Tab-separated table of C-alpha atoms and ligand atoms in Angstrom:
chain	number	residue	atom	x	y	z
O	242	UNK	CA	0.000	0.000	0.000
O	243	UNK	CA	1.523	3.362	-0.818
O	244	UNK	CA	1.956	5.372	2.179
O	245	UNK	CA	2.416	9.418	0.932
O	246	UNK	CA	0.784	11.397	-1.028
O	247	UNK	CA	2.788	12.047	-4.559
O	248	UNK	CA	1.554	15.547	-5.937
O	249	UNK	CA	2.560	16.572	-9.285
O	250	UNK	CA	3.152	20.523	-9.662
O	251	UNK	CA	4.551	22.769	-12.674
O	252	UNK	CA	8.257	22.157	-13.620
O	253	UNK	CA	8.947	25.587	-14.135
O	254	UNK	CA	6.251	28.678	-15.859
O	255	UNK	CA	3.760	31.003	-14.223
O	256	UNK	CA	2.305	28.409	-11.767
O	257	UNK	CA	5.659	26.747	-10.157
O	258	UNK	CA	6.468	29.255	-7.836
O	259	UNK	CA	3.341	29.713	-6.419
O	260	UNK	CA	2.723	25.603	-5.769
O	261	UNK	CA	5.816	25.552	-4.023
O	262	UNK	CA	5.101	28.680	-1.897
O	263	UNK	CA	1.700	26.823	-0.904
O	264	UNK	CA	3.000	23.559	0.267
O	265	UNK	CA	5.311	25.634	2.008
O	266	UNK	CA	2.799	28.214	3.683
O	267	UNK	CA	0.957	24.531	4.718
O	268	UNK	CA	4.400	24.138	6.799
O	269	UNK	CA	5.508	21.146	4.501
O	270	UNK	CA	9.309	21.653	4.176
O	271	UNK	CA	10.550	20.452	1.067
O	272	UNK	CA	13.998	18.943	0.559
O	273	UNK	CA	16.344	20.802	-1.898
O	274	UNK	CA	15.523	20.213	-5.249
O	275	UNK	CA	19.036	19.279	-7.288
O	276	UNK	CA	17.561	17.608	-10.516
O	277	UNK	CA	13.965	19.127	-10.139
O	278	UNK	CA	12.104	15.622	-10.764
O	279	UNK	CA	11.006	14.725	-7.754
O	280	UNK	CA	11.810	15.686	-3.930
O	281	UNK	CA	10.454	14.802	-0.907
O	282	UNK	CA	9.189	16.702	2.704
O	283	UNK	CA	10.816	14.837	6.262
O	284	UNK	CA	7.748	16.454	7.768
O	285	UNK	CA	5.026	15.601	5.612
O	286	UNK	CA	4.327	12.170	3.685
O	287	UNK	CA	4.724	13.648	0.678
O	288	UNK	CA	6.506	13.151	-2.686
O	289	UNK	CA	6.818	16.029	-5.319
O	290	UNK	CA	6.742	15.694	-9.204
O	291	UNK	CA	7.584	18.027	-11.275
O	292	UNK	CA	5.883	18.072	-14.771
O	293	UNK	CA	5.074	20.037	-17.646
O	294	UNK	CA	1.489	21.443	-17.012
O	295	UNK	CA	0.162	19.693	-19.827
O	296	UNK	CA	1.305	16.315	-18.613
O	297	UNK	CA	-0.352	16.831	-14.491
O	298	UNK	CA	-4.436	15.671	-15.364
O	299	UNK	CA	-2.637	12.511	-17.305
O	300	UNK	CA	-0.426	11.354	-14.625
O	301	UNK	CA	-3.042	12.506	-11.859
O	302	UNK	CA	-5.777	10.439	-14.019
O	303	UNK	CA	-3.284	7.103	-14.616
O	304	UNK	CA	-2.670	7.286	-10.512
O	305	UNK	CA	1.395	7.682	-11.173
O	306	UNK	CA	0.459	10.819	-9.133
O	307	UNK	CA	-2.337	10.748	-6.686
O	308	UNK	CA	-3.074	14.497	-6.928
O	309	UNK	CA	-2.030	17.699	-8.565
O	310	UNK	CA	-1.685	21.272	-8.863
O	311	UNK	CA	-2.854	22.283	-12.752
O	312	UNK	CA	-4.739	25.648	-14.535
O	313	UNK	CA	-8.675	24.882	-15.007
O	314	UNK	CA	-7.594	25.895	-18.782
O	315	UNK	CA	-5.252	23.020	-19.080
O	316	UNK	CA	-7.941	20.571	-17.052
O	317	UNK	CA	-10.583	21.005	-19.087
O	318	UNK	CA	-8.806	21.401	-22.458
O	319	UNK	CA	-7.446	17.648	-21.560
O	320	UNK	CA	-10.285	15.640	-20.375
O	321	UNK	CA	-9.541	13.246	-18.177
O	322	UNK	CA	-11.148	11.136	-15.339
O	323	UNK	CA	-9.801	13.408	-12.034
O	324	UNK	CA	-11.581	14.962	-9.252
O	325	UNK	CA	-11.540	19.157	-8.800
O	326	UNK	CA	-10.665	18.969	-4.701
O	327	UNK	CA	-10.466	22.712	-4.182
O	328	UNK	CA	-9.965	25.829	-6.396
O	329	UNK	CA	-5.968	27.380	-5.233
O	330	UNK	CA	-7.149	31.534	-6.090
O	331	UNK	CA	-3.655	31.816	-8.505
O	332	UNK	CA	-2.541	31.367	-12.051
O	333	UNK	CA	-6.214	33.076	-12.627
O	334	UNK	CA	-6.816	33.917	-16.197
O	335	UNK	CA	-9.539	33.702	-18.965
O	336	UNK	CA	-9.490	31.740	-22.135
O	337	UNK	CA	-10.601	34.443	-24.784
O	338	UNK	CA	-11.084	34.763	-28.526
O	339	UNK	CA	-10.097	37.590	-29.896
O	340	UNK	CA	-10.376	39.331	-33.484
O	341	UNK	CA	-8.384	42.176	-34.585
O	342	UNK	CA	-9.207	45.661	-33.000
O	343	UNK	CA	-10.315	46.841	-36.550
O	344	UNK	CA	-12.764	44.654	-37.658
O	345	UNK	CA	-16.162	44.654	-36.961
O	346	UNK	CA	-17.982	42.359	-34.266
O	347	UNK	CA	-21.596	41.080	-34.111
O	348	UNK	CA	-21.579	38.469	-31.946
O	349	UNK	CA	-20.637	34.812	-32.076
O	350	UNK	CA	-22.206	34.455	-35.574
O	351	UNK	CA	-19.295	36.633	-36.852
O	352	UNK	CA	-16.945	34.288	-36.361
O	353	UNK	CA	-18.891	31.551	-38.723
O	354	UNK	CA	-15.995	30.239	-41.280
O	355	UNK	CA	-13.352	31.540	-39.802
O	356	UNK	CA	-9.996	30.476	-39.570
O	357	UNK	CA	-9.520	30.429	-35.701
O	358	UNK	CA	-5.752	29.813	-34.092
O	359	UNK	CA	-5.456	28.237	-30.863
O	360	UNK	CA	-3.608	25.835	-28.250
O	361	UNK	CA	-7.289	25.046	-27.101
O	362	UNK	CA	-9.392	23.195	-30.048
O	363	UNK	CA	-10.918	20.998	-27.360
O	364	UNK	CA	-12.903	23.828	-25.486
O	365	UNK	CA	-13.395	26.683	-29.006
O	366	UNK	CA	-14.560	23.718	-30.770
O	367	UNK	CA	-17.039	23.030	-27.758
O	368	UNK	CA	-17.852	26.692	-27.269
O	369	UNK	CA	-18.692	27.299	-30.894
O	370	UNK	CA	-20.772	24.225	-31.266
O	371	UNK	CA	-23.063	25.420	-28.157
O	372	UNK	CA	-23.893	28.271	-30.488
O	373	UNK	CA	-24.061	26.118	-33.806
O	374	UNK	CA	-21.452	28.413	-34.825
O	375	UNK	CA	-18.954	26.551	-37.774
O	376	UNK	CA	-15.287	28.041	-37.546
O	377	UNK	CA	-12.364	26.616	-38.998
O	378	UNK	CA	-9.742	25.984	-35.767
O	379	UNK	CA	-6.076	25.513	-36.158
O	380	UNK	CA	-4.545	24.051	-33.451
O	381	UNK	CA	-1.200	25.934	-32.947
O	382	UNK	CA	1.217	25.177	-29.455
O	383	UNK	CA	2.548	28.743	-28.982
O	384	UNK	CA	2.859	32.251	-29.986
O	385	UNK	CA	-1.186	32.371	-30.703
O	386	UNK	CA	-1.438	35.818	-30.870
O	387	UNK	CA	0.598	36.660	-33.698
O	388	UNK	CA	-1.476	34.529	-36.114
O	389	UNK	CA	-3.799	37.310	-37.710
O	390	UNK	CA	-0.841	39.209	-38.136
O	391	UNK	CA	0.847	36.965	-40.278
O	392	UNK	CA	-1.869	35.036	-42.077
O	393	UNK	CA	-2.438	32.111	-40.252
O	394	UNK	CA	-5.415	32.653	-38.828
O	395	UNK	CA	-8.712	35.631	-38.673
O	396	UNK	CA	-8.762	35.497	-34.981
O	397	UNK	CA	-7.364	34.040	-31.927
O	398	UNK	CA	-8.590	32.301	-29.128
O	399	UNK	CA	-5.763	32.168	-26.322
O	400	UNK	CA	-5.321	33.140	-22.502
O	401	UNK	CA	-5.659	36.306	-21.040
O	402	UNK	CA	-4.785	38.165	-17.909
O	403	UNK	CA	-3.735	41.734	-18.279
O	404	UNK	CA	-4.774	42.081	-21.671
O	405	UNK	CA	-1.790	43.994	-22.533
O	406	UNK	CA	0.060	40.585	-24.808
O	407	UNK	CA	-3.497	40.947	-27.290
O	408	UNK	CA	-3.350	44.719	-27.074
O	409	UNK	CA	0.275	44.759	-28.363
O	410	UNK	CA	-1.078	42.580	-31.049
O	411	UNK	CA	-3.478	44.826	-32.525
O	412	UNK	CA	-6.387	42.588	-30.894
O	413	UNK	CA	-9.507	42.957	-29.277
O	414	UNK	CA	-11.587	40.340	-26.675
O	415	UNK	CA	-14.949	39.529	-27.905
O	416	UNK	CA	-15.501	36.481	-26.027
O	417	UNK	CA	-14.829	34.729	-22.725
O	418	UNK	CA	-15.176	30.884	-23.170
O	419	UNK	CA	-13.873	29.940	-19.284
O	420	UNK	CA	-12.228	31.561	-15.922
O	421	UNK	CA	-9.376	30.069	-15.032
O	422	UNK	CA	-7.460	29.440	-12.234
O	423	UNK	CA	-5.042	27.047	-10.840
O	424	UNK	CA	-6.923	24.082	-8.975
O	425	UNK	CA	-6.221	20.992	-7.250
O	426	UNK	CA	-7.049	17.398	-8.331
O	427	UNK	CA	-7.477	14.171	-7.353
O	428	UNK	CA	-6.843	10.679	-8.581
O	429	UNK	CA	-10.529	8.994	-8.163
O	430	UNK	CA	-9.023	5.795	-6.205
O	431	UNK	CA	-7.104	6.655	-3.322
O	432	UNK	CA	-6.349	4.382	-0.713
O	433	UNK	CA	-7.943	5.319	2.896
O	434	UNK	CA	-4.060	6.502	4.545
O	435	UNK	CA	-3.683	8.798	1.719
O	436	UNK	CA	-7.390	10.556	1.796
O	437	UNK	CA	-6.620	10.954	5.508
O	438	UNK	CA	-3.478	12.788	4.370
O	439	UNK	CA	-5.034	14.826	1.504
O	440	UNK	CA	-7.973	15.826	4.163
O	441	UNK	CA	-5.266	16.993	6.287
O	442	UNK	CA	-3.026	18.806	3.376
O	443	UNK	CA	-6.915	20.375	2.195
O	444	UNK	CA	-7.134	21.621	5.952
O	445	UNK	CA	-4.149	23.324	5.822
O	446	UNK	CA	-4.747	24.800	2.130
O	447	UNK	CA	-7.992	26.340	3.308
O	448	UNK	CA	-6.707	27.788	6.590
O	449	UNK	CA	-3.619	29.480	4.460
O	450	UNK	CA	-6.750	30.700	1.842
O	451	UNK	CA	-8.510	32.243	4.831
O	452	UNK	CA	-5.864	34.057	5.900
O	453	UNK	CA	-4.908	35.935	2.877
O	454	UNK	CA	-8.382	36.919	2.150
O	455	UNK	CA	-8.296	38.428	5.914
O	456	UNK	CA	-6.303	41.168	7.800
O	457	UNK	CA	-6.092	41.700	11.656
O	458	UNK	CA	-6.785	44.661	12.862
O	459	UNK	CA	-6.156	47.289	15.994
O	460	UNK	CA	-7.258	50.201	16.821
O	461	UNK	CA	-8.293	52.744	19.592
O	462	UNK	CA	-11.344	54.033	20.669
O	463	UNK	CA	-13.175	56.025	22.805
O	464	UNK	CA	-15.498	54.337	25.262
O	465	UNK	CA	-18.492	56.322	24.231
O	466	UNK	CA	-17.905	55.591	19.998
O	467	UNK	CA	-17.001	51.876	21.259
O	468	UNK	CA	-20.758	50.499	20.373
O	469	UNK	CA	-20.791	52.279	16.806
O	470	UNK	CA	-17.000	51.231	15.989
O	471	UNK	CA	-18.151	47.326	16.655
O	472	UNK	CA	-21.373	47.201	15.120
O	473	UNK	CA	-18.761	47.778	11.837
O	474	UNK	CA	-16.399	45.008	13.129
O	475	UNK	CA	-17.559	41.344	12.490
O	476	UNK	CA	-14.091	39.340	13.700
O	477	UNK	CA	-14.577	35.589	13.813
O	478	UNK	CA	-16.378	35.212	16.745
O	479	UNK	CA	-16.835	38.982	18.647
O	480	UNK	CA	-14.214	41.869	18.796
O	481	UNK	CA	-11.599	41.644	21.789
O	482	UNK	CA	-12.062	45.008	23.741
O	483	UNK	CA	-9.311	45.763	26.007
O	484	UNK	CA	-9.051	48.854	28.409
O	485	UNK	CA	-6.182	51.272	27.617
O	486	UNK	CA	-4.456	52.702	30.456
O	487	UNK	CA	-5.727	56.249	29.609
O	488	UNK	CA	-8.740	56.378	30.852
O	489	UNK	CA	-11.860	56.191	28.551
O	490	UNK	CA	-10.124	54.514	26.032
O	491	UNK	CA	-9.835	50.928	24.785
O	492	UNK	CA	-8.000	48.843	22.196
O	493	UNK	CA	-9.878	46.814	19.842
O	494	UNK	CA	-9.166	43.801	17.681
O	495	UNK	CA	-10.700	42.144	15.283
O	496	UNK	CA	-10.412	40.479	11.769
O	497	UNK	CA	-11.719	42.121	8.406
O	498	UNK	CA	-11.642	40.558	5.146
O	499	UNK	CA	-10.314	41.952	2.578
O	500	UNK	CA	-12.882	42.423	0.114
O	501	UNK	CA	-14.847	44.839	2.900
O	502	UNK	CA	-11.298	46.044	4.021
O	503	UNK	CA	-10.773	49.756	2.675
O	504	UNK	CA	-15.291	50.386	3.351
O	505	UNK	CA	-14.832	49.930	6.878
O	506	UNK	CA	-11.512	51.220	7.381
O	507	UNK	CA	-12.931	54.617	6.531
O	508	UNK	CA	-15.942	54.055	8.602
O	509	UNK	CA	-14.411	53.045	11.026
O	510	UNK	CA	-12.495	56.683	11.411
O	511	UNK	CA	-15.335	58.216	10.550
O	512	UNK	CA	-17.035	56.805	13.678
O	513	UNK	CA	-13.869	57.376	15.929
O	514	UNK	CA	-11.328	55.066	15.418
O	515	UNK	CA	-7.708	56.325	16.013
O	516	UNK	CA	-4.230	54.688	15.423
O	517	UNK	CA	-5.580	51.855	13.283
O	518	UNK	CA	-3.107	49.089	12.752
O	519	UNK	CA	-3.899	46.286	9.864
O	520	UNK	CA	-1.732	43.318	10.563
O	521	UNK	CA	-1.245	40.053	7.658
O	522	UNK	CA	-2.708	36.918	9.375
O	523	UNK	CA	-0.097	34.086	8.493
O	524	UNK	CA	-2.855	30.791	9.598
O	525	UNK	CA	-6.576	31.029	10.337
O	526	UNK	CA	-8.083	27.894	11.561
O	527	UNK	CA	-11.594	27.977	12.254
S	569	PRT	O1	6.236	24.224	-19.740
S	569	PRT	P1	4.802	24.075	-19.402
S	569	PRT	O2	4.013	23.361	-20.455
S	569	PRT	O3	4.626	23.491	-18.024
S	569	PRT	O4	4.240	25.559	-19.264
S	569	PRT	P2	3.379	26.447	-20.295
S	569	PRT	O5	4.308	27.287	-21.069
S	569	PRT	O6	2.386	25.619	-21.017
S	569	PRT	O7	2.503	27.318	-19.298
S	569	PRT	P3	2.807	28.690	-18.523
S	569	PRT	O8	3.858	28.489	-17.493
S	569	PRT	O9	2.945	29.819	-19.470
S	569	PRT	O10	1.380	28.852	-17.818
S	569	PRT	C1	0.949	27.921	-16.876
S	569	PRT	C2	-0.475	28.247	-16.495
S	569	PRT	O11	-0.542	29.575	-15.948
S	569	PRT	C3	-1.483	28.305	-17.623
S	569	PRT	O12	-1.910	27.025	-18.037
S	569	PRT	C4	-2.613	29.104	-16.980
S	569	PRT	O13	-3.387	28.246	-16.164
S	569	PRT	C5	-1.871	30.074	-16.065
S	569	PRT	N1	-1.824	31.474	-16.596
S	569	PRT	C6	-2.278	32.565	-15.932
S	569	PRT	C7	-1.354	31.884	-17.790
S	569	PRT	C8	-1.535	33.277	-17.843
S	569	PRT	N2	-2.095	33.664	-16.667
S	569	PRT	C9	-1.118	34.014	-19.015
S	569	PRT	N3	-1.279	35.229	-19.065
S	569	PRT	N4	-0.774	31.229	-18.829
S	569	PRT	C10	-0.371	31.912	-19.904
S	569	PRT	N5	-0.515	33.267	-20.042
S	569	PRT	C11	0.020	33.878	-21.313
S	569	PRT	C12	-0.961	33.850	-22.482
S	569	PRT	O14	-0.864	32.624	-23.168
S	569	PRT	C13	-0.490	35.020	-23.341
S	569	PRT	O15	0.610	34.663	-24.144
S	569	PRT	O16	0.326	35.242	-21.129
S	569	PRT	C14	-0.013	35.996	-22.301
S	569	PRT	C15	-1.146	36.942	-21.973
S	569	PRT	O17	-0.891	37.668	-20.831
S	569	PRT	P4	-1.386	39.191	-20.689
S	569	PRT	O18	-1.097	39.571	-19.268
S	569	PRT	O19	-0.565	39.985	-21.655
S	569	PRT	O20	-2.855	39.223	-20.994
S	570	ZN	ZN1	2.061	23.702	-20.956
């Protein structure tokens, strides 16, 4: 019976770094990588592969890894037989087509017979059909988005974050077939040690995730603004309110998330708060 967990992550590209920083942020030390194959943690049962991206839902699916770090774009473009465990929040990005800034757009049906280039047949070819749309796709492995500039192609459907590779290209987004981002999966037939090991790896994962969506946060208050400054602070449970030694004062903590962060910070000066400290919460286990 295997005893470990063997994970396959990115060899090196835009999702290596932040894999490693994970398993590291769920305290699993890694030993130095020499050869960057494989490596192994002495505090964690847990063997590392490294792979090209394209290659993780393969080995994940054939059980030569039991689970996997690997872009949503790259999962679904392949196809296979794994399990989505939990969605990471990096490598986030949108597979888009895209037609030169120029020319004019209608909708979908503006791209019937056209000559699309792409690393992703799998999911344009999918896409189109869903609007009975017929488009010629050429599959192409790199460098996408300068096929309408030299020919190859009428348009482009390729990934996207900033925006700025297509706008360089003299090429405009007209449709968003998925949001991506980088995920982890699962061979379906684990044996029972290793599901109590992913459960505790997915435990960690989600109380790193928790964290970086939250902030901790101080601040001072008067005694008589103390009701009105709390009534904006949900924390995980109640705020703490601790007495300052100058009298009618107290020191409050409490935990925001981000996405509320900079509302309430204003309100809560607006309602009295002084000397507000925001603090980055490492671990939140709930
Ligand atoms: O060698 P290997 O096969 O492992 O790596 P790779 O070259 O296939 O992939 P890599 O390292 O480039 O990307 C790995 C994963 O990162 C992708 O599968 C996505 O899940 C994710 N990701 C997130 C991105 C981007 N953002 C991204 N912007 N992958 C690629 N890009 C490229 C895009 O193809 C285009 O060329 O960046 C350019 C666009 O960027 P903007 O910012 O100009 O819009
Ligand atoms: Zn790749």
């Amino acid at each position: 019976m295997i005893n470990k967990l063997r994970i396959a992550i990115q060899k090196s590209g835009r999702l290596y770094e932040e894999s490693v920083q994970l398993l590291k942020e769920c305290g699993i030390d890694l030993r130095n990588v020499k050869d960057r194959l494989k490596t192994e943690s002495d505090n964690f049962p847990i063997e590392v592969f490294f792979l090209r991206d394209d290659d993780i839902p393969q080995y994940v699916e054939d059980g030569v890894a039991d689970i996997g770090i690997v872009g949503e774009n790259v999962l679904f473009e392949k196809n296979k037989r794994v399990t989505v465990v939990e969605e990471l929040g990096f490598g986030k990005c949108r597979l888009a087509i895209a037609i030169p800034r120029g020319q004019h757009y209608e909708g979908i049906s503006s791209l019937r017979g056209k000559r699309i280039a792409t690393s992703y047949p799998f999911q344009v070819g999918n896409y189109l059909k869903q609007y009975n749309v017929d488009a010629d796709i050429h599959e192409i492995s790199g460098s996408v988005e300068i096929a309408p500039g030299i020919g190859l192609a009428d348009v482009i459907a390729d990934l996207v974050s900033s925006g700025s590779t297509l706008f360089m290209n003299g090429l405009k987004e007209v449709e968003t077939i998925l949001k991506s981002q980088a995920v982890l999966i699962q061979n379906d037939s684990l044996n029972e040690l290793q599901l109590q090991f992913l459960n505790k790896l997915l435990f960690r994962i989600r109380s790193v995730k928790k964290a970086k969506r939250s902030k901790y946060i101080l601040l001072n208050a008067p005694n008589d603004k103390l009701k009105d400054i709390i009534a904006l602070l949900p924390g995980m449970k109640s705020p703490t309110v601790l007495p300052l030694a100058e009298s009618g004062w107290s020191s409050v903590h409490s935990v925001l998330s981000e996405d509320e962060f900079w509302d309430r910070i204003e309100r809560l000066k607006d309602a009295g708060a002084q000397g507000i400290l925001v603090i980055p919460i490492e671990k939140m286990v709930l």
